[in-house]
Amino acid sequence: MSVTYHLDHLQYLESEAIHVLREVAAEFERPCILFSGGKDSICLLRLAEKAFRPSPIPMPLLNIDTGHHFPELNEFRDRRARELGARLIVRTVEDAIARGIAVPTPGEISRNRLQIPTLLAAIEEFRFDACVGGARRDEEKARAKERFFSFRDSFGQWDPRNQRPEVWNLYNTRVNPGEHMRVFPLSNWTELDVWEYIRREKLEVPSIYFSHQRLCVRRQGQWMPVTDLLPPRPGEEVRELRVRVRTIGDIISTGMIESPADSVDDIIAEIAAARVTERGSRADDKSSEAAMEDRKKLGYF
Amino acid sequence: MITPPSIEILRFNTCGSVDDGKSTLIGRLLYDSKNLMEDQLDALERSADLTGGGQINLANVTDGLRAEREQGITIDVAYRYFATPRRRFIVADTPGHVQYTRNMVTGASTANLSIVLVDARQGVTEQTRRHSCIAALLGIPHIVFAVNKMDLVDWSEERFLQIRADIEAFLPKLDAFRDVKFIPISALHGDNVVDPSPHMPWYEGPTLLRHLETVHIASDWNLAALRFPVQWVNRPHRPTDPRLHDFRGFSGQLAGGIVRVGQPVLVLPSGWKTHVREIWTPAGIEPEAFCPQSITLVLEHDLDISRGDMIVGVDALPGMSQDVVARLCWMHPRPLTAGRKFLLKHTTQTVQAVVTGLEHRLDIASFEPQPCPAELQLNDIGEVRIHTARPLIYDGYASNRLTGSFILIEPGTNATVAAGMLRPPTEPARLEYTDFVI
């Protein structure tokens, strides 16, 4: 216990996030936590454990599976939910396509856009009035304007010009039937904070965050993992490299970075010295300057 | 493992008129403190080639949304994060346009420090007075007047001192800031932002970043009087651990003071008195906790306590009343008139409330109150009387920002229409059953 009565940056962020999570539990009828197994949602889950202990986390976990997830990630997701005794709901883009809820554009390989209708259908199915996610404002410019409690209309749309003012720690959580709230307890966390918290809390993360051998091809200045979904094109050189992921999208749009970092300490040192942002390795954000803003307006996470 | 040094977070906001160079200043802070990454620089250079005639425009770092790129003004509050080895910073970039008072209130409500930008050519403007006034109303402890564009006044010390004198002339009227600093800068060229200026040897104070890194913020929280609004009642259903069968904890974020095991406490509004048995903090069970930690309290007696109640120390009681006086920042296009009803959210309690009277509207440029206005319009600040359906347990905003603040929500639309700051209670809570001790 600190004798000087002051919180360091991680303790401050932790207290703030726990406050937000408890506000969700107290003010919503049917909230859920979006849990992908990625590093941000791992922190989110630990914060939820702390917010409600010794009670169990009083809301189910939801994951939208694109079918293009890294297998390591899904394995981790399922195991972590079992360990916590939490209810895990998985809805797949595959199934949404089969049911006509999500319609792929001809030739479109990425399932990123198709997560949106799949998520909105799940929200409708379970009548969720709040979805808690691990998004952070430092990830991307459009996220920088997001509130902790981000209102979505009955189409799941975000209206950046008409957001509720958010003052002090007083959150307006009220929604009408059919509307819902996206809640981001990690709003003020940076990538470095997330890893420092993983270190402080000794949290397990999926193995793909650590350095491993993998076959990759070079595309648009990035190392992409070779998989059945992303086979090498004729004439493309396949290299076996020591790589890891810095941020996880689905397997066809996540660039690998060459890295020898095989411990959390190494990763922290690497990020502290990094000269590229986390999302620099996400092909889906690069396509246009306003890519994230467009997806968010439509109801993306 | 080596324990990393303890690093604090400083939250600040920037305010200035449209062309005072706020975004450029933040861009400069990030750029010179090496907090911009290569891909961000690439993006900047791409847009420089497109729109800036090849010159990197540091303002593009923060002007995030496409709509505001088009208009060339920041339309909402954007948050930025950067770090130096000494501190982490959360920046609320709040717009300076006259109609966006509500955004500045939003960005400033959680700030330890405000940077008010002043254009060295223009000197003190109505906007400067407005921003100072809002920062004062919001009880921000530290303020920095950054006199920008010094390059355009030939780095003139005389000009700087003139502006400083003009500001110092009106500050006493606001009577709010514990700590005021004046720094001459050029955000465009980087002078005195991160690196000392070679052009202004007459200035001997710290650079802006140096000041942000060293300003003393440890005492910005109120640690004097225990205030614990109950946020969520923690009762494990069907616990596997038999010891938890009777567990009943009260979760919340400490809004003031320090709480210790064994300490006598009072539950308001009921007035029950009991003692603290256990304190669950994020780090485990501890003998004490302090504001602003999120904790769970277990009390000696099994009392019927619910969300919205407040647990307080037995001395220095808060006010408890259904009739309060408050300053409001009105944030909605539909004006406020006396008699309108709202939901009022204060700490963890949401109650019905009616605005019974408008006392005055504050002219935030002259700081003069104008009595008995017919209405408060969008971006107006004024003093009102409010009657609530249940008593508020509160402190004056000046002594506690968390128990002295509230929002008004419009029923139906659920819009947040006002941010409120309570005047101090005229008397401490009077308990109906002062001898009611379990």
PDB file of N, CA and C in Angstrom, chain A residues 16-17 20 137 146-150 166 171 181-188, chain B residues 11:
ATOM      1  N   GLU A  16     -10.216   3.481 -13.023  1.00  0.00           N
ATOM      2  CA  GLU A  16     -11.157   4.097 -13.956  1.00  0.00           C
ATOM      3  C   GLU A  16     -11.939   3.022 -14.728  1.00  0.00           C
ATOM      4  N   ALA A  17     -11.226   2.002 -15.204  1.00  0.00           N
ATOM      5  CA  ALA A  17     -11.872   0.947 -15.990  1.00  0.00           C
ATOM      6  C   ALA A  17     -12.841   0.138 -15.128  1.00  0.00           C
ATOM      7  N   VAL A  20     -16.038   1.987 -14.695  1.00  0.00           N
ATOM      8  CA  VAL A  20     -16.883   1.907 -15.891  1.00  0.00           C
ATOM      9  C   VAL A  20     -17.585   0.545 -15.962  1.00  0.00           C
ATOM     10  N   ARG A 137      -8.530   4.535 -27.335  1.00  0.00           N
ATOM     11  CA  ARG A 137      -8.522   5.747 -28.148  1.00  0.00           C
ATOM     12  C   ARG A 137      -7.193   5.957 -28.864  1.00  0.00           C
ATOM     13  N   GLU A 146     -14.000   8.819 -29.531  1.00  0.00           N
ATOM     14  CA  GLU A 146     -15.013   7.935 -28.985  1.00  0.00           C
ATOM     15  C   GLU A 146     -15.200   8.217 -27.494  1.00  0.00           C
ATOM     16  N   ARG A 147     -16.452   8.085 -27.039  1.00  0.00           N
ATOM     17  CA  ARG A 147     -16.708   8.216 -25.607  1.00  0.00           C
ATOM     18  C   ARG A 147     -16.489   6.873 -24.904  1.00  0.00           C
ATOM     19  N   PHE A 148     -16.446   6.918 -23.577  1.00  0.00           N
ATOM     20  CA  PHE A 148     -16.475   5.667 -22.813  1.00  0.00           C
ATOM     21  C   PHE A 148     -17.791   4.939 -23.103  1.00  0.00           C
ATOM     22  N   PHE A 149     -18.883   5.686 -23.023  1.00  0.00           N
ATOM     23  CA  PHE A 149     -20.201   5.127 -23.329  1.00  0.00           C
ATOM     24  C   PHE A 149     -20.636   5.720 -24.661  1.00  0.00           C
ATOM     25  N   SER A 150     -20.596   4.886 -25.693  1.00  0.00           N
ATOM     26  CA  SER A 150     -20.803   5.362 -27.047  1.00  0.00           C
ATOM     27  C   SER A 150     -22.149   4.865 -27.550  1.00  0.00           C
ATOM     28  N   GLU A 166     -19.438  13.904 -22.277  1.00  0.00           N
ATOM     29  CA  GLU A 166     -19.094  13.020 -21.163  1.00  0.00           C
ATOM     30  C   GLU A 166     -18.247  13.811 -20.182  1.00  0.00           C
ATOM     31  N   TYR A 171     -21.534   9.025 -16.267  1.00  0.00           N
ATOM     32  CA  TYR A 171     -21.857   8.498 -17.585  1.00  0.00           C
ATOM     33  C   TYR A 171     -23.362   8.393 -17.779  1.00  0.00           C
ATOM     34  N   MET A 181     -25.570   0.532 -26.304  1.00  0.00           N
ATOM     35  CA  MET A 181     -24.393   1.295 -25.952  1.00  0.00           C
ATOM     36  C   MET A 181     -23.170   0.416 -26.184  1.00  0.00           C
ATOM     37  N   ARG A 182     -22.124   1.013 -26.767  1.00  0.00           N
ATOM     38  CA  ARG A 182     -20.825   0.346 -26.772  1.00  0.00           C
ATOM     39  C   ARG A 182     -20.015   1.002 -25.659  1.00  0.00           C
ATOM     40  N   VAL A 183     -19.374   0.199 -24.872  1.00  0.00           N
ATOM     41  CA  VAL A 183     -18.673   0.721 -23.710  1.00  0.00           C
ATOM     42  C   VAL A 183     -17.196   0.321 -23.778  1.00  0.00           C
ATOM     43  N   PHE A 184     -16.324   1.297 -23.564  1.00  0.00           N
ATOM     44  CA  PHE A 184     -14.893   1.054 -23.747  1.00  0.00           C
ATOM     45  C   PHE A 184     -14.099   1.425 -22.488  1.00  0.00           C
ATOM     46  N   PRO A 185     -14.019   0.515 -21.535  1.00  0.00           N
ATOM     47  CA  PRO A 185     -13.309   0.828 -20.282  1.00  0.00           C
ATOM     48  C   PRO A 185     -11.825   1.131 -20.478  1.00  0.00           C
ATOM     49  N   LEU A 186     -11.235   0.646 -21.575  1.00  0.00           N
ATOM     50  CA  LEU A 186      -9.809   0.875 -21.804  1.00  0.00           C
ATOM     51  C   LEU A 186      -9.553   2.121 -22.649  1.00  0.00           C
ATOM     52  N   SER A 187     -10.555   2.996 -22.777  1.00  0.00           N
ATOM     53  CA  SER A 187     -10.426   4.180 -23.627  1.00  0.00           C
ATOM     54  C   SER A 187      -9.099   4.904 -23.439  1.00  0.00           C
ATOM     55  N   ASN A 188      -8.678   5.086 -22.207  1.00  0.00           N
ATOM     56  CA  ASN A 188      -7.484   5.886 -21.942  1.00  0.00           C
ATOM     57  C   ASN A 188      -6.188   5.086 -21.897  1.00  0.00           C
TER      58      ASN A 188
ATOM     59  N   ARG B  11      -3.490  14.828 -16.748  1.00  0.00           N
ATOM     60  CA  ARG B  11      -4.501  15.084 -17.775  1.00  0.00           C
ATOM     61  C   ARG B  11      -4.570  16.578 -18.015  1.00  0.00           C
TER      62      ARG B  11
END
